[in-house]
Coordinates of C-alpha atoms and ligand atoms in Angstrom, one line a residue:
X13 CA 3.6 37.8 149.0
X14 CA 5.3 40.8 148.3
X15 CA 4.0 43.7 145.5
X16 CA 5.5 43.1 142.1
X17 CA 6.4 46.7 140.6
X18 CA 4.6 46.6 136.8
X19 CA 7.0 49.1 134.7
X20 CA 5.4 49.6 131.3
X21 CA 8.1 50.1 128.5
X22 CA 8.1 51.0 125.2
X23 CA 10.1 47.9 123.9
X24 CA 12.5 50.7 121.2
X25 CA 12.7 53.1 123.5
X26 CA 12.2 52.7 127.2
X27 CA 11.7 55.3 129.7
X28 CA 15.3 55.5 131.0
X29 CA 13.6 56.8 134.3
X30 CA 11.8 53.3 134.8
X31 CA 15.0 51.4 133.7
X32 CA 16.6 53.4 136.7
X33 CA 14.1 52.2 139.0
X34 CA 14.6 48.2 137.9
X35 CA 18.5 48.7 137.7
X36 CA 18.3 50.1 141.5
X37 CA 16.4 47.0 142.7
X38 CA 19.1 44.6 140.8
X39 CA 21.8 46.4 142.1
X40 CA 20.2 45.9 145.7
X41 CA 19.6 42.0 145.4
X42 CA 16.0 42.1 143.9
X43 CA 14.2 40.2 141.4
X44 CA 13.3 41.6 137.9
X45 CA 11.8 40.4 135.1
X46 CA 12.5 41.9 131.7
X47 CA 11.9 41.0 127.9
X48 CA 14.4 39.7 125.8
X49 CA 14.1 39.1 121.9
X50 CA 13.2 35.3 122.9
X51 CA 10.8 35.6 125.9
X52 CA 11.0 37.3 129.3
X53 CA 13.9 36.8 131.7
X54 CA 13.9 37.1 135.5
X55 CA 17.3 38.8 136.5
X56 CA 19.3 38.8 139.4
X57 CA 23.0 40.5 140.3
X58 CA 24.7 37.6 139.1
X59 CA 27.5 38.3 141.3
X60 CA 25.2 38.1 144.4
X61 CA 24.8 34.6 145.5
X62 CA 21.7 35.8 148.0
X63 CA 20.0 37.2 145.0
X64 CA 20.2 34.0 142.9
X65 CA 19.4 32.2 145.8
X66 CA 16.2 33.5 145.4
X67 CA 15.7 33.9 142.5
X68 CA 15.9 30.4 142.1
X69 CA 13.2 30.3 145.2
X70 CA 10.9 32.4 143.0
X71 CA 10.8 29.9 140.2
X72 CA 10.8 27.0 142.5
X73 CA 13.7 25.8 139.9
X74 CA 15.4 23.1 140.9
X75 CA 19.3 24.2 142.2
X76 CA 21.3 21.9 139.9
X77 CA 19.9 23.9 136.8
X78 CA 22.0 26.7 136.3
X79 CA 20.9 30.2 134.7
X80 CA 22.3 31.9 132.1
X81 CA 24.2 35.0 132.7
X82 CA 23.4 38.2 130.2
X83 CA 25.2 41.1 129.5
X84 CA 25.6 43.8 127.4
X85 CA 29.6 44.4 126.7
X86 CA 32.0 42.0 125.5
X87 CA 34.9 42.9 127.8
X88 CA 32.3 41.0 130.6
X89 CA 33.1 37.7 129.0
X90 CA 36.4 38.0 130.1
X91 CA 35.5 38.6 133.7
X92 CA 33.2 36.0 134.3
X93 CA 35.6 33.4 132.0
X94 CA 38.9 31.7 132.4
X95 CA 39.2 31.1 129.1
X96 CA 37.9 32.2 125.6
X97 CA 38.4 30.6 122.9
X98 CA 38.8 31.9 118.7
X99 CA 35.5 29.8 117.4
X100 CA 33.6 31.7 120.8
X101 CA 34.9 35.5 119.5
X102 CA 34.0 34.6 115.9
X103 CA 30.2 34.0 117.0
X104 CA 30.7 36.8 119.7
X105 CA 31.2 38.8 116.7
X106 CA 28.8 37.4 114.3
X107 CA 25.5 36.5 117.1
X108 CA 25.8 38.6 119.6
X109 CA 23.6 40.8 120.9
X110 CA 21.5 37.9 119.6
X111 CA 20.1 34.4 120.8
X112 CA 23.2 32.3 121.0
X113 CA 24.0 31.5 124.6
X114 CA 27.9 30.4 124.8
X115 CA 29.0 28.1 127.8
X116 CA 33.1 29.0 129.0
X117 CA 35.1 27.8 131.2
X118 CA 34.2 30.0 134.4
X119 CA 36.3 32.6 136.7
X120 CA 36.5 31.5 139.7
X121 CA 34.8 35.1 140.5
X122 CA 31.4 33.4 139.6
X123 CA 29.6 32.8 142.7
X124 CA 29.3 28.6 142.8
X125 CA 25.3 29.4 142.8
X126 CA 24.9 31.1 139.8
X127 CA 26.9 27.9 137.7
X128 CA 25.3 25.2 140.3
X129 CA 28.4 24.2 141.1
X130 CA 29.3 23.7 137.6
X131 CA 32.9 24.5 136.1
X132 CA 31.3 26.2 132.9
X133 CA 29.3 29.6 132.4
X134 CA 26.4 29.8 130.0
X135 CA 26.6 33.7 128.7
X136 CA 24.5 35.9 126.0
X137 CA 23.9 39.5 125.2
X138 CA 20.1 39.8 124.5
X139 CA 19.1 41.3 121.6
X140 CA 16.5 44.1 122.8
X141 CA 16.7 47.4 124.3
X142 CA 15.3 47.1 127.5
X143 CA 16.9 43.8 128.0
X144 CA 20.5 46.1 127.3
X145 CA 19.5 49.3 129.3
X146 CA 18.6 47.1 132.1
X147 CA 21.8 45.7 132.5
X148 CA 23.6 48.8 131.3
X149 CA 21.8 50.7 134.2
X150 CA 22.5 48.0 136.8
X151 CA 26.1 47.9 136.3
X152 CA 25.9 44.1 136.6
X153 CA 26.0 40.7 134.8
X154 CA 22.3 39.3 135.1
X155 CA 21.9 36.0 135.4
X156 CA 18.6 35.3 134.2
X157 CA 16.7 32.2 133.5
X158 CA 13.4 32.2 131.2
X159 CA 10.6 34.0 133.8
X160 CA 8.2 31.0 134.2
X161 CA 7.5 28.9 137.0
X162 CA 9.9 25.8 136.8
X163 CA 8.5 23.3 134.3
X164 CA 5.8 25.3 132.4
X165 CA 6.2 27.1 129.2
X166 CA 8.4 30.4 128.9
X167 CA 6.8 33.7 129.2
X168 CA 6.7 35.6 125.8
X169 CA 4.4 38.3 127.6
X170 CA 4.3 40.2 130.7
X171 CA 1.0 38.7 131.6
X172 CA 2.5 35.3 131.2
X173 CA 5.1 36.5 133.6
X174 CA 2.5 38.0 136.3
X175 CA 0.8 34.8 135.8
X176 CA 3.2 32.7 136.8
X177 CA 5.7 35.4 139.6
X178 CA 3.2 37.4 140.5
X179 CA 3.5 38.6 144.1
X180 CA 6.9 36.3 144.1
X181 CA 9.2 39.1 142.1
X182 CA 9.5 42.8 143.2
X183 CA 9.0 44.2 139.6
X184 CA 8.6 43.8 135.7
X185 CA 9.8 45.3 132.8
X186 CA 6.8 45.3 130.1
X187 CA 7.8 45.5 127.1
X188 CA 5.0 43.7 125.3
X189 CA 5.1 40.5 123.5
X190 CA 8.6 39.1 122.3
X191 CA 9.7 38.3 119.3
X192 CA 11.8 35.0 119.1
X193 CA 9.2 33.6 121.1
X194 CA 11.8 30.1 121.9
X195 CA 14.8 30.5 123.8
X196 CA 18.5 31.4 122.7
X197 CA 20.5 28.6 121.2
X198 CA 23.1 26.6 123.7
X199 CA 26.0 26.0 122.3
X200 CA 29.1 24.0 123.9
X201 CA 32.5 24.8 122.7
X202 CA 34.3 22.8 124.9
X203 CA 34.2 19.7 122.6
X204 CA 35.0 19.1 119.2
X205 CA 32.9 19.9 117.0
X206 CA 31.1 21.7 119.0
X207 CA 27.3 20.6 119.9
X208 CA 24.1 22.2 120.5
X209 CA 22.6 21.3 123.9
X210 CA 20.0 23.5 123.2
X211 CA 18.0 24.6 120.0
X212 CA 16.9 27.7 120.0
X213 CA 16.1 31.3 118.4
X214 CA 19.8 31.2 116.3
X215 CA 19.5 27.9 113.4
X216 CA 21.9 25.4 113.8
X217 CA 21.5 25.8 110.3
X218 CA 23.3 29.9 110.8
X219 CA 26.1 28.2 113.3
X220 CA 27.2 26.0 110.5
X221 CA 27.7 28.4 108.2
X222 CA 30.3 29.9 110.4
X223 CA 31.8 27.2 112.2
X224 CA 31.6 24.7 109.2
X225 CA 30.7 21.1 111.3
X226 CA 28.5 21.7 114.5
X227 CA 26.7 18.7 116.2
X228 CA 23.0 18.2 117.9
X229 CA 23.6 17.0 121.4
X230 CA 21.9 13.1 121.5
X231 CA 19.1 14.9 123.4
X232 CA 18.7 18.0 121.4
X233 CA 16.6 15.3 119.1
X234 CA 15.5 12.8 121.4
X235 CA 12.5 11.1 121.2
X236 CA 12.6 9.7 124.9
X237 CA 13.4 10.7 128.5
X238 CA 17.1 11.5 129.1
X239 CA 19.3 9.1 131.5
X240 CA 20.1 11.8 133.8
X241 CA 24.1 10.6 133.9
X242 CA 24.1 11.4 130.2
X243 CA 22.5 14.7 130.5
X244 CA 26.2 17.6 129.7
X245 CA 23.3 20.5 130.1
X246 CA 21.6 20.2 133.5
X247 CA 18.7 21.3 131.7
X248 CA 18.0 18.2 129.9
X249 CA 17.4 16.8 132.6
X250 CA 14.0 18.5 133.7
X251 CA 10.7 18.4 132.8
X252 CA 10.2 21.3 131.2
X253 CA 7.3 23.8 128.6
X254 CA 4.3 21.6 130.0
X255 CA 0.9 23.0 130.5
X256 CA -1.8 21.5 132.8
X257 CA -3.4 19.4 130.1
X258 CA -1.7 16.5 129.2
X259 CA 0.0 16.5 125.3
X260 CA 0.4 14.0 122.8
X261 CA 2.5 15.1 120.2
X262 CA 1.9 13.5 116.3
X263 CA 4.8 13.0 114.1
X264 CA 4.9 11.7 110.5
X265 CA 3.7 12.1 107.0
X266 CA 1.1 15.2 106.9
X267 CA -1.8 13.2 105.9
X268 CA -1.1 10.4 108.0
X269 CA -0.8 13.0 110.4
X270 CA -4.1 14.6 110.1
X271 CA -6.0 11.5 110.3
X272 CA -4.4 10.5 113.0
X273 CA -5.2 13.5 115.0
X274 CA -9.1 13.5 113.8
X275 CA -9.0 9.8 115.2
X276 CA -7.7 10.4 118.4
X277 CA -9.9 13.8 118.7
X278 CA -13.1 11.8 118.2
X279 CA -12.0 9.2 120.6
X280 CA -11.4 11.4 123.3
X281 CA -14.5 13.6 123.1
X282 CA -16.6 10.3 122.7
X283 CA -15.1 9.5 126.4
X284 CA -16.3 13.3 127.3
X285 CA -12.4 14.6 127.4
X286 CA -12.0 18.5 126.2
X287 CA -9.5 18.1 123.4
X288 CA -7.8 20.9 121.8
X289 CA -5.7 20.4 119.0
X290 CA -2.5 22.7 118.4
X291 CA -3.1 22.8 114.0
X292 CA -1.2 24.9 111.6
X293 CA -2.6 27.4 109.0
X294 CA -3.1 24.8 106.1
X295 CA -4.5 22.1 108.2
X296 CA -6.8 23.4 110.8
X297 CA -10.2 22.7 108.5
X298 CA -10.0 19.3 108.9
X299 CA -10.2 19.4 113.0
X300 CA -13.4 19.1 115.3
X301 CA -12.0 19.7 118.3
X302 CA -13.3 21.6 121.6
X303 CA -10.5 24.3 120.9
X304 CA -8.8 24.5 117.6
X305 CA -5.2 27.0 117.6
X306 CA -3.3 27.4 114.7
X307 CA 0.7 28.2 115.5
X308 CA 0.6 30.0 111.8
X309 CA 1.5 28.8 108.4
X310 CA 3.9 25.6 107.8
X311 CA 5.6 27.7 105.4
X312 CA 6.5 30.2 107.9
X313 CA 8.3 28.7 110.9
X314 CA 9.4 31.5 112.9
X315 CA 5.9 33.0 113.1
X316 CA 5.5 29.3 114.3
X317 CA 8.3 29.5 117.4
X318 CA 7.0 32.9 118.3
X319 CA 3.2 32.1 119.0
X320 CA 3.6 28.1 121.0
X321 CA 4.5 29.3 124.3
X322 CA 1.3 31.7 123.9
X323 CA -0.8 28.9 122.6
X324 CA -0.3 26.4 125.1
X325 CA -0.6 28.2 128.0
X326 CA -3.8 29.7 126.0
X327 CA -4.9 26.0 126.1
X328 CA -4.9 25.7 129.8
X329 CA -6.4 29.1 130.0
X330 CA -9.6 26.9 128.2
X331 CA -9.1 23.9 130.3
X332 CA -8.7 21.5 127.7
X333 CA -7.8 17.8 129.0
X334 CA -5.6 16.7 126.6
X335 CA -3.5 19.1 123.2
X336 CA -3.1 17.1 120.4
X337 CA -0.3 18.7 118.6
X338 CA 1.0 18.5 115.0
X339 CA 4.6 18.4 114.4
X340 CA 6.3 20.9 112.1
X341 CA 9.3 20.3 109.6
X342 CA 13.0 20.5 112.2
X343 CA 14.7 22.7 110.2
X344 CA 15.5 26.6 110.9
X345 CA 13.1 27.4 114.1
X346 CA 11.3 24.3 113.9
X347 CA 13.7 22.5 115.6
X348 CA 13.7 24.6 118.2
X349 CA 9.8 24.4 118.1
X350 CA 10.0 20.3 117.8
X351 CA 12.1 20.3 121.0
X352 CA 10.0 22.1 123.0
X353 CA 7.1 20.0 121.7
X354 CA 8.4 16.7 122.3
X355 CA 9.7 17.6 126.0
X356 CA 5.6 19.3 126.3
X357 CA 4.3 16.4 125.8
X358 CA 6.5 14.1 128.6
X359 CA 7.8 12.7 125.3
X360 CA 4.2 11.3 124.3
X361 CA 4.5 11.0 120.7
X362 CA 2.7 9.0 118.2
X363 CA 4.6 8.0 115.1
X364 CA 2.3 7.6 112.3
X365 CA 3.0 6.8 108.4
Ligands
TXA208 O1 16.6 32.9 125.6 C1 17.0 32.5 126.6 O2 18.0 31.8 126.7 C2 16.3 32.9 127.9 C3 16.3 34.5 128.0 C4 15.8 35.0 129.3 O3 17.7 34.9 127.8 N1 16.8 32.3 129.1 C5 16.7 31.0 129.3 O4 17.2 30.6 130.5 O5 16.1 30.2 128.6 P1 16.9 29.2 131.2 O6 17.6 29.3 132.5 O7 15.5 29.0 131.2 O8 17.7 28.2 130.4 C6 19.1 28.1 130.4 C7 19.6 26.8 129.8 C8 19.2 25.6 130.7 O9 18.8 24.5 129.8 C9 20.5 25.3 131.4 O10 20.6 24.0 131.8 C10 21.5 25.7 130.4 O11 21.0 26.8 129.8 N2 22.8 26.0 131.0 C11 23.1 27.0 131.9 N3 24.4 27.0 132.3 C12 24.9 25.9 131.7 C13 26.2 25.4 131.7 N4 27.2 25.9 132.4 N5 26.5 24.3 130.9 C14 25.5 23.7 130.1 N6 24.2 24.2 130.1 C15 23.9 25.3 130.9
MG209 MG1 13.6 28.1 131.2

């Protein structure tokens, strides 16, 4: 167990003198976690294979899984990239400092750990001040992965961080809550049209108005486990967002829906099971549950992506058995948010009409 170093920031405008002291501890191989505008990262010197060695360790991640690399300059991509291609400068341009993470051909300069062996780099610049001074300050690329324990939901706070890294890290960045709430957008030029292996906080919707055709990876939508020799992002492969409790996620008609939920709520409680039910603004009258959560309104699906993390780890927090979660339309964020849902629940859903 080592001390972890709580910095607290103001998110605009941080104290450049506590920047200085996380910078100095990346620079020196250390672990530090810092919020982005999707949730909190946990950075490492990119460039320093020991450091990302353990920063892996910290999160118990598994080592095929790469991180993503962040910076805050576009002239990095050129180091840490072989090659870099039109469509990639256009959204460099139009995304970045945002939450599109692009995966390039690598240098050969990138240490084999940070790309688990891969031939590709997956690189952002983070839309947030601290996030930018950090790596500004440092002088490095950060690769940095979401700061969770492997497999449960991403942090969106600094408590959620401490939670999870506490005594495993050497310090945090606390910059309060973030403001994506989901995780940047993966996008893979290397084929054409290029595909999203990962929805996130930039629509797919906003990449096709740039790039014209852009396709979901199989997975990005699946309803079922992935075949791990199909799986082009390593992440696919992993389970991945789950609380404690077990989740069953319900997709379908609204109505249908809702009854379905208050069926399965009653069962369970009958049998002495703590339920919770993850609802939405419009629907959450019509549940009995132990713990009731709205994620906001249906009309509004961003505020939607930026409180799930915080409400299922809120759920655990309760000890509910068993979330029965709604599912929300996949356009704009809710894709994103339908995603992390579906891969929640171990792929548990219930298809009602
Ligand atoms: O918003 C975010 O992206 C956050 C913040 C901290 O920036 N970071 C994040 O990192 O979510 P992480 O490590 O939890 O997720 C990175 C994802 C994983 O699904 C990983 O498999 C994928 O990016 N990835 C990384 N390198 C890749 C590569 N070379 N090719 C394909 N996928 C890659
Ligand atoms: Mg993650």
């Amino acid at each position: 167990m080592k001390q972890t170093l709580v910095l607290k920031v103001n998110p605009n405008k941080p104290s450049i003198k506590k920047v200085k002291v996380a910078a100095d501890i990346i620079r020196k191989g250390g672990l530090v976690a810092f919020p982005t505008e999707t949730v909190y990262g946990l950075g490492a010197d990119a460039m320093n294979p020991d450091a990302v060695l353990a920063l892996f360790k910290a999160k118990n991640r598994p080592l095929d899984n790469p991180p993503i690399v962040h910076i805050e300059n576009m002239n990095t991509v050129y180091e840490l990239t072989e090659h870099v291609p039109p469509k990639a400068e256009l959204l460099m341009r139009q995304f970045w400092p945002g939450p599109l993470t692009l995966i390039f051909k690598r240098s050969k300069r990138v240490p084999e750990i940070t790309v688990a062996g891969l031939e590709t780099v997956a690189i952002r610049m983070p839309q947030h001040t601290v996030a930018l001074a950090l790596i500004k300050e440092s002088g490095c690329a950060i690769a940095a992965p979401s700061a969770n324990l492997a497999g449960k939901p991403s942090p969106t706070s600094a408590k959620h961080v401490l939670a999870d890294l506490g005594g495993r890290i050497d310090a945090i960045l606390d910059g309060g809550s973030t403001r994506i709430g989901v995780e940047s957008t993966v996008l893979d030029l290397s084929v054409d049209p290029p595909q999203v292996l990962r929805p996130g906080g930039t629509p797919v919707e906003a990449l096709r108005k740039v790039l014209g055709d852009v396709r979901l990876h199989p997975f990005v939508v699946a309803e079922e486990e992935v075949p791990i020799e199909k799986a082009r992002s390593p992440g696919m492969r992993h389970r991945h967002y789950a609380p404690n409790a077990k989740v069953i996620l319900v997709e379908g008609a609204l109505h249908a829906v809702i009854a379905k939920i208050k069926e399965l709520t009653d069962l369970y409680r009958l049998k002495g099971v703590k339920v919770g039910v993850l609802a939405t603004d419009e629907t959450i009258a019509n549940y009995e549950a132990d713990v009731v959560k709205s994620l906001g309104s249906r009309f509004n699906l961003e505020a939607i992506a930026q409180n799930l993390f915080t409400l299922l780890r809120e759920f655990d927090d309760e000890g509910v058995a068993i979330i029965i979660a709604e599912s929300v339309p996949s356009e704009g964020l809710g894709l994103a948010v339908m995603n992390r849902l579906r891969k929640a629940s171990g792929y548990n859903i219930l298809k009602v009409v």
